[in-house]
Coordinates of C-alpha atoms in Angstrom, one line a residue:
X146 CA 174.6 123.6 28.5
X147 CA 174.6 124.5 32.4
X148 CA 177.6 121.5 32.6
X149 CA 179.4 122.6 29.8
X150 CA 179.6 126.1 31.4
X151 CA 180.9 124.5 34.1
X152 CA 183.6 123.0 32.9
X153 CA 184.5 125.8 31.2
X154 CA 184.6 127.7 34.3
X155 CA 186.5 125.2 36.2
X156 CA 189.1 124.9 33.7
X157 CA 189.3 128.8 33.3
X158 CA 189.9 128.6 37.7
X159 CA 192.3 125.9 37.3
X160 CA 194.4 127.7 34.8
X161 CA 194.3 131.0 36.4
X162 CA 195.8 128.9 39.4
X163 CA 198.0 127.1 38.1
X164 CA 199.3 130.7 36.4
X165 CA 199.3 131.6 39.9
X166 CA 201.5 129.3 41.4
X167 CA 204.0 129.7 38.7
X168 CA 204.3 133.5 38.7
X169 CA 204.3 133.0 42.3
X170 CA 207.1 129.8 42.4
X171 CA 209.4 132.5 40.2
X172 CA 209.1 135.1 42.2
X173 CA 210.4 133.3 45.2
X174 CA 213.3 131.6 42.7
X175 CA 214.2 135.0 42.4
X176 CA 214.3 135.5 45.7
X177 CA 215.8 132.5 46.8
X178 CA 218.8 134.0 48.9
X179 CA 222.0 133.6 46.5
X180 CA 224.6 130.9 48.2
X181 CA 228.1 133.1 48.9
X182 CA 230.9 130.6 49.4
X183 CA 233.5 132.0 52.2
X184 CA 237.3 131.6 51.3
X185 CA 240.1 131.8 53.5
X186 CA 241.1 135.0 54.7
X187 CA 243.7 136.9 52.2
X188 CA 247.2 137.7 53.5
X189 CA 247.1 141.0 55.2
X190 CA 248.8 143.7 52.9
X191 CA 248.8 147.7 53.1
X192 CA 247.1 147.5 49.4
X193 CA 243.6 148.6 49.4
X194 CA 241.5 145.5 47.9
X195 CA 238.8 146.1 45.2
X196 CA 236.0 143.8 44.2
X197 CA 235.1 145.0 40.9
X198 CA 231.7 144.8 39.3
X199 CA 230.4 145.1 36.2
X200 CA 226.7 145.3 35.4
X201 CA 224.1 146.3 32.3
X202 CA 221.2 147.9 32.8
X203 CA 218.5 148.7 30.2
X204 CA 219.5 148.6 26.9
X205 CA 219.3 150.9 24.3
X206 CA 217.1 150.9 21.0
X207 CA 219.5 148.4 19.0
X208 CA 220.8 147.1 22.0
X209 CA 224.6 147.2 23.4
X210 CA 227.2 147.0 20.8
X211 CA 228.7 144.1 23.1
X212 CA 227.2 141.5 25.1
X213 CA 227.2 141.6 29.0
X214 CA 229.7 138.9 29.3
X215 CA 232.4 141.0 27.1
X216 CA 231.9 143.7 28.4
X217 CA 232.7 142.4 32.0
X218 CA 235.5 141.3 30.6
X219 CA 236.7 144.7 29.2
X220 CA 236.3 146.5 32.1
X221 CA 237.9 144.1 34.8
X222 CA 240.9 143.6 32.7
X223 CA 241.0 147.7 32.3
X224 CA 240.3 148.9 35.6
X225 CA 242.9 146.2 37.1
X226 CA 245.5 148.0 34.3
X227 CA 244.7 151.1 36.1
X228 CA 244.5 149.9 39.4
X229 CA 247.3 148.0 40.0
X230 CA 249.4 150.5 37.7
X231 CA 249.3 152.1 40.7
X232 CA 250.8 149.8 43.4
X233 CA 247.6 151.2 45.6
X234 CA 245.5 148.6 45.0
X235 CA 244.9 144.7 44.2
X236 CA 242.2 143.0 43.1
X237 CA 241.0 139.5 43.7
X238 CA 242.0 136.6 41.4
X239 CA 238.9 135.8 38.9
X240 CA 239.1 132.0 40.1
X241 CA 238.4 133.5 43.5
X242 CA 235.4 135.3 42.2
X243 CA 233.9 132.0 41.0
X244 CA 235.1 130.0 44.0
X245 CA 232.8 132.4 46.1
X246 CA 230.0 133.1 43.6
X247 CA 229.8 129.8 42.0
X248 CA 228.2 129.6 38.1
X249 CA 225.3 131.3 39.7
X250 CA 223.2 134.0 37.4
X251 CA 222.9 137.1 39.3
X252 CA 220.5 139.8 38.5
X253 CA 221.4 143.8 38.7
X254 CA 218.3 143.7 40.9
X255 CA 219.9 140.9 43.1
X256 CA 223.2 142.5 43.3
X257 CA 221.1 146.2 44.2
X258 CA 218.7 145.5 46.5
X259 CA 219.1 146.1 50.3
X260 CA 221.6 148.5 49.6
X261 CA 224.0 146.4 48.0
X262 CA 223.9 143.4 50.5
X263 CA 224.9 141.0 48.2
X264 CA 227.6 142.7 46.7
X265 CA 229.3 143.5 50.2
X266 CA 228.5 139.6 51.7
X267 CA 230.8 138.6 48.2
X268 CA 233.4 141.7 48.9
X269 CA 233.4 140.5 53.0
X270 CA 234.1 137.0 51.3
X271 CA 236.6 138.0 48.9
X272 CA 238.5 139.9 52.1
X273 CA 237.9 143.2 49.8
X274 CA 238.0 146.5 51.1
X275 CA 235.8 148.1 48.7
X276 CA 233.4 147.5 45.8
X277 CA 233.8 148.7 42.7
X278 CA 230.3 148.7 40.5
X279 CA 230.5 149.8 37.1
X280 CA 227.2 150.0 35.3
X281 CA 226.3 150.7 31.9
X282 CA 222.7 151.8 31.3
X283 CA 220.5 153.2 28.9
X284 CA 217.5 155.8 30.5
X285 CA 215.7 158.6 29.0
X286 CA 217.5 158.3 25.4
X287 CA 220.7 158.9 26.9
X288 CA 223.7 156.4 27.4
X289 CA 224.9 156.7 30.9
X290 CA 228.0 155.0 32.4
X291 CA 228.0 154.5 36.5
X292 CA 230.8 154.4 38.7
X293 CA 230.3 153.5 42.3
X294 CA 232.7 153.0 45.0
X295 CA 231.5 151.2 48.3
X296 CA 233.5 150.8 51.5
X297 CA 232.7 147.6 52.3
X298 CA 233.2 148.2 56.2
X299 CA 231.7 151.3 56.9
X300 CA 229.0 151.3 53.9
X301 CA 230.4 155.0 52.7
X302 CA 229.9 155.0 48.8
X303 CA 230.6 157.5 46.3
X304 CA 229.3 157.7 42.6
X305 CA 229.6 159.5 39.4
X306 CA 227.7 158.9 36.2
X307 CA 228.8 160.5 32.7
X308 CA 226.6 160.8 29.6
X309 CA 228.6 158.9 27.1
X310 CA 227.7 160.1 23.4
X311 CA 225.8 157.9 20.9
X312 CA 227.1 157.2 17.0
X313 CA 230.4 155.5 16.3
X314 CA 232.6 158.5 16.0
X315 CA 232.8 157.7 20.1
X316 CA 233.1 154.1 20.2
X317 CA 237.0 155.0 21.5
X318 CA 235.6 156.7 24.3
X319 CA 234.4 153.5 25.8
X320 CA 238.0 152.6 26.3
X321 CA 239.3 155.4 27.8
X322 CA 236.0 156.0 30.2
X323 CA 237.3 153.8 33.1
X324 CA 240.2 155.6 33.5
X325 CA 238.4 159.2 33.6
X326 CA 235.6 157.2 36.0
X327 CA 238.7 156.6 38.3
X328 CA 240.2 159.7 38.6
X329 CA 237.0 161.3 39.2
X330 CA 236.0 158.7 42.1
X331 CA 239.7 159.3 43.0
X332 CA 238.7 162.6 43.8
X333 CA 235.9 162.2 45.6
X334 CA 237.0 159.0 48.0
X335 CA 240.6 160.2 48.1
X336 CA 240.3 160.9 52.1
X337 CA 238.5 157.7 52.6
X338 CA 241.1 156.0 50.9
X339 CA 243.9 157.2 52.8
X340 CA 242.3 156.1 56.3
X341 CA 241.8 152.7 55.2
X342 CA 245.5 152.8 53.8
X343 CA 246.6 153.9 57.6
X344 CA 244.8 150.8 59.2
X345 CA 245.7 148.3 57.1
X346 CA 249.3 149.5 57.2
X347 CA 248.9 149.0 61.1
X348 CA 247.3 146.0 60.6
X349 CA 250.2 144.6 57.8
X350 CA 252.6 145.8 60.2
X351 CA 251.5 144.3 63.7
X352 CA 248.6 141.9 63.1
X353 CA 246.7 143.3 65.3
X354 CA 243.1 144.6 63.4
X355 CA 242.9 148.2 64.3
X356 CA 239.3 150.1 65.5
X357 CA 236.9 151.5 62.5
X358 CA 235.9 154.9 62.8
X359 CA 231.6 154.6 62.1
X360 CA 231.5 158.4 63.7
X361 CA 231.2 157.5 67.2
X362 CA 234.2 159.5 69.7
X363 CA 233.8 156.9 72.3
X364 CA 237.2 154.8 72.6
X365 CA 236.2 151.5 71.9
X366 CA 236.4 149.0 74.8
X367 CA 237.0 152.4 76.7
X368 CA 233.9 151.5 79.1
X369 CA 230.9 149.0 79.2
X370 CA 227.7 150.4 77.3
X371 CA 225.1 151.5 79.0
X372 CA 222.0 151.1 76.7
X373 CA 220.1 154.0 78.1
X374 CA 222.9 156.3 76.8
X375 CA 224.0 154.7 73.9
X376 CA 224.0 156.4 70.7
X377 CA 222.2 155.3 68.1
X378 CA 224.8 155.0 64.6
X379 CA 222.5 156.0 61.3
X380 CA 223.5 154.0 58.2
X381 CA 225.2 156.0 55.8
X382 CA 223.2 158.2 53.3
X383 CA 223.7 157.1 50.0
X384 CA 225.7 159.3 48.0
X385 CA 224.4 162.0 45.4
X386 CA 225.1 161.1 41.9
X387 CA 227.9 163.5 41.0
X388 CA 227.2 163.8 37.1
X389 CA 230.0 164.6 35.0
X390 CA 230.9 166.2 31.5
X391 CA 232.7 162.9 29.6
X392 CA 233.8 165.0 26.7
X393 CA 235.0 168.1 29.2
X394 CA 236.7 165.3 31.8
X395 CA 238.5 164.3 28.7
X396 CA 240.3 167.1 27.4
X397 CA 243.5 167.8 28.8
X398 CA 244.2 171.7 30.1
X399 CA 247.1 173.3 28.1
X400 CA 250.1 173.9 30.4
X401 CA 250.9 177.8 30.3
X402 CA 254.9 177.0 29.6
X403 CA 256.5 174.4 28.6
X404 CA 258.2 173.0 31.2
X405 CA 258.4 169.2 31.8
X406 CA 257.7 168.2 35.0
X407 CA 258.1 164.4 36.5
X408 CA 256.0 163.7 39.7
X409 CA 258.1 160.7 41.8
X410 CA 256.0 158.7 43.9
X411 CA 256.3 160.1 47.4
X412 CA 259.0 157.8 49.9
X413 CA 257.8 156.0 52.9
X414 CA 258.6 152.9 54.4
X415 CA 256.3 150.4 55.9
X416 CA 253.3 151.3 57.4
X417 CA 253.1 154.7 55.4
X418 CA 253.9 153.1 52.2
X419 CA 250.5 153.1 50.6
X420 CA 249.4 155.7 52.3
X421 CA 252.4 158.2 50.4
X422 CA 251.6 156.7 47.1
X423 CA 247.8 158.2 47.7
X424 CA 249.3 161.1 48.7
X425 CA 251.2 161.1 45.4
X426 CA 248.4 160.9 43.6
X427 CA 246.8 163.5 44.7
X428 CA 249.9 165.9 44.6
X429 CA 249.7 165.2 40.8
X430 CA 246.0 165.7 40.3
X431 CA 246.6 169.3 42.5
X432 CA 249.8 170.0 39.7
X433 CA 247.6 169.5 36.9
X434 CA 244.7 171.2 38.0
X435 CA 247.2 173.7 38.1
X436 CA 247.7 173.5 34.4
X437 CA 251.3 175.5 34.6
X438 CA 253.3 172.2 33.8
X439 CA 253.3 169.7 31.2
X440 CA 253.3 166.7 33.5
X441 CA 255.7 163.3 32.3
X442 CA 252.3 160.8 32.5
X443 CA 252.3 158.2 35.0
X444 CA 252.3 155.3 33.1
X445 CA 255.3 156.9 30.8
X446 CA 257.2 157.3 33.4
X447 CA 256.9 153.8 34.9
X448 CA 258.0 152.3 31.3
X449 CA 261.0 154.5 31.5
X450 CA 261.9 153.9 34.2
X451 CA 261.7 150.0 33.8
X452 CA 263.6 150.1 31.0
X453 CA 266.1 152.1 33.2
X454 CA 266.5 149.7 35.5
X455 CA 265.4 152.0 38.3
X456 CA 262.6 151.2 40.4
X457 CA 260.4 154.9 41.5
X458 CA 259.5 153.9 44.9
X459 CA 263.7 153.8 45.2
X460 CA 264.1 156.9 44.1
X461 CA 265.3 158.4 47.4
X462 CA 268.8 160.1 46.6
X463 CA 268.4 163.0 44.9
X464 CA 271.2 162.5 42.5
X465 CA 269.8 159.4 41.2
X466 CA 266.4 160.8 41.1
X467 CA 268.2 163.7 38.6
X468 CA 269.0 161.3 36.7
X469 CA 265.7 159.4 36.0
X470 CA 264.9 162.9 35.7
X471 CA 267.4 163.1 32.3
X472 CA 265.7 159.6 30.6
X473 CA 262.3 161.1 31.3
X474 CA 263.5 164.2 29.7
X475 CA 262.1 166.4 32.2
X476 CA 263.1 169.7 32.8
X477 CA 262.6 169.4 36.2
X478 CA 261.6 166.6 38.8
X479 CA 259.1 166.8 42.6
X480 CA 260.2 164.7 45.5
X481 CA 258.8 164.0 48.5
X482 CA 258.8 161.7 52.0
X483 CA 256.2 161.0 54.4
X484 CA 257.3 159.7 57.7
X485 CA 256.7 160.0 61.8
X486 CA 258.8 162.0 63.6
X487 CA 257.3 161.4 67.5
X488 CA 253.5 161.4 67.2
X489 CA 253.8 163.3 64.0
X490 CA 253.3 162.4 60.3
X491 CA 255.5 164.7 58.1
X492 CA 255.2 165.4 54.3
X493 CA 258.2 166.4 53.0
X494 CA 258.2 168.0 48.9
X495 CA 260.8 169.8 46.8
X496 CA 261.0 170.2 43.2
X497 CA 264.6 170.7 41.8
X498 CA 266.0 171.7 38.5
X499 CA 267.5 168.4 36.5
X500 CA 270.2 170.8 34.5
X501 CA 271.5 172.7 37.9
X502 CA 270.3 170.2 40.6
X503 CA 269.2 173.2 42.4
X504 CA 266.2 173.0 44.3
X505 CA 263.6 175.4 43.8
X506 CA 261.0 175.0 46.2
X507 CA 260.2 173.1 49.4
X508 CA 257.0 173.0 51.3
X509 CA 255.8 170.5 53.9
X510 CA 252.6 169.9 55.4
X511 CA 252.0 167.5 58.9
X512 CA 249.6 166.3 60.8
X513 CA 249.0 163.7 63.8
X514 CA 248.0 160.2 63.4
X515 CA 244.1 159.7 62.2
X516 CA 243.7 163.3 60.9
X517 CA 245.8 162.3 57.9
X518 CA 242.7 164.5 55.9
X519 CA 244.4 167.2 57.5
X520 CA 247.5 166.8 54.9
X521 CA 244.7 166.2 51.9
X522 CA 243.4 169.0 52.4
X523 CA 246.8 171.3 52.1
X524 CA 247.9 169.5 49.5
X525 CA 246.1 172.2 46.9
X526 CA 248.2 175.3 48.8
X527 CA 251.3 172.9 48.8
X528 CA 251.3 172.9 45.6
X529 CA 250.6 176.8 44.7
X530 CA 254.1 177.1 47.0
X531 CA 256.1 174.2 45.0
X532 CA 255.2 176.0 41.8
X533 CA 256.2 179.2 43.1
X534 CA 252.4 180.9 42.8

């Protein structure tokens, strides 16, 4: 009896370590550090380069109406609609993406943890700017949808989450989500934006890599450290989780007349060209928050405008500007430049009537080279002038 309770007890420690060792041999699979293939630097361009994302979090009772896999899918083919409809941003080729990441599964912990390290080693080896995680997720019987933007050289993020409604009465919502998820990170990360568009349109211009501001007012190079002095540089906080309403993001504010108004893209040249179309962005988000015009959509207006034959970033002389103004049936048309006039940048707007070709308003706004926030944030009283308020 006393040697059968000994095997039995042996056996019962051999399995417990053998259990051991496997629990123990997948925890350190998982994490095994996840092999990040480097590619050749990209071509230098003013665009600002997004990495984009996708992930899927908990699921909900039922599960997802769509697999991970299709819904990564979905989204990178949308968001790089509404990215590069734009001609602010690019986004790496997909065969890149695998060229650098391999056929390696990749967990949402694995992408998350250390603050995203993984996911900014694969941006840094994609030559991205910023990261652009999309997350869908399923937490306290509520569908949420996650949009986070992450500068991928200074570590600045900024997220929103909506609460997307259950049933299939909404299923169409999915499709339209990304592009309300980007206008509202658009918002936030505008100012951010724009300063990466000014380097890299230094750098696409010259070659020459300019400084990165990471808050310290010391030139750089300016004088050798001296490590009793030095400031220490925190890491960036992460960001508070903006939450917004999906269905009150989604409905569009009635104009108060019925005037139809087309929004050009703003005229630079090289480096400011990026840089103006942010800038035109933004004017447009100010006129519609405005709600006083019926605004020609973006997107229209490019298709028209195709079909014209007539390019928007061309649009410089006023009388041919009208006239896109007629096949966009607009009543009447905004036109701006942004250029340097000594060591000054200079936004230049005026909106004009298409039937008289008189211009009604004219505002400007300037600023000096690296406080380009300064024109940002007088964009919203530019705006009040051009529409006469």
């Amino acid at each position: 009896m006393a040697m059968r309770k000994n095997s039995i007890r042996a056996t019962c420690v051999y399995l417990l370590a053998a259990t051991s060792i496997s629990i123990l041999s997948a925890f350190l699979a998982g994490c095994a550090e996840i092999q990040v293939r480097p590619l050749p630097p990209a071509s230098p361009t003013a665009k600002l380069r997004i990495f984009v994302l996708p992930l899927t979090g908990s699921p909900p009772p039922g599960g997802w109406g769509k697999p991970h896999g299709e819904f990564a899918r979905n989204q990178i083919r949308a968001i790089r609609i509404i990215l590069e409809g734009t001609g602010i941003y690019e986004m790496p080729a997909r065969e890149d993406y695998l060229s650098v990441i391999g056929q390696q599964e990749v967990s949402n912990w694995e992408w998350k943890r250390k603050d995203w390290a993984l996911a900014k080693r694969v941006g840094h080896a994609l030559s991205a700017n910023y990261a652009l995680v999309i997350e869908r997720d399923f937490n306290a019987g509520i569908n949420f949808y996650q949009t986070l933007l992450m500068n991928l050289e200074t570590g600045k993020q900024f997220k929103v989450a909506f609460r997307v409604p259950k049933g299939r009465e909404h299923r169409e919502e999915w499709q339209q989500i990304g592009r309300v998820a980007y206008t509202e990170i658009f918002r936030d990360a505008k100012n951010d934006m724009l300063a990466t568009a000014m380097r890299k349109g230094r750098v696409s211009v010259s070659g020459i890599p300019a400084p990165i501001d990471r808050g310290t007012k010391d030139p750089v190079g300016s004088r050798p450290a001296d490590p009793s002095k030095e400031r220490t540089i925190l890491p960036p906080a992460p960001p508070k989780v903006r939450e917004v309403a999906l269905e009150e993001s989604m409905k569009e504010i009635p104009a108060s007349s019925s005037i139809r108004l087309a929004i050009y893209d703003i005229h630079a040249n090289e480096p400011l060209k990026i840089a103006a179309l942010i800038l035109s962005e933004a004017l447009r988000e100010e006129f519609f928050r405005l709600g006083r015009f019926m605004l020609v959509n973006r997107e229209n207006m490019a298709q028209i405008l195709n079909e014209m034959g007539v390019q928007q970033t061309g649009l410089v002389e006023e009388k041919q500007a009208v006239q896109a103004g007629k096949g966009l049936a607009a009543r009447q048309i905004i036109l701006g430049q942004f250029g340097s006039i000594g060591n000054t940048l200079l936004l230049q707007v005026k909106r004009i009537d298409v039937e008289t070709q008189s211009t009604l308003s004219i505002g400007s706004a300037k600023c000096t080279p690296g406080k380009e926030d300064e024109v940002l944030a007088g964009l919203p009283e530019l705006a009040r002038r051009l529409a006469g308020k």
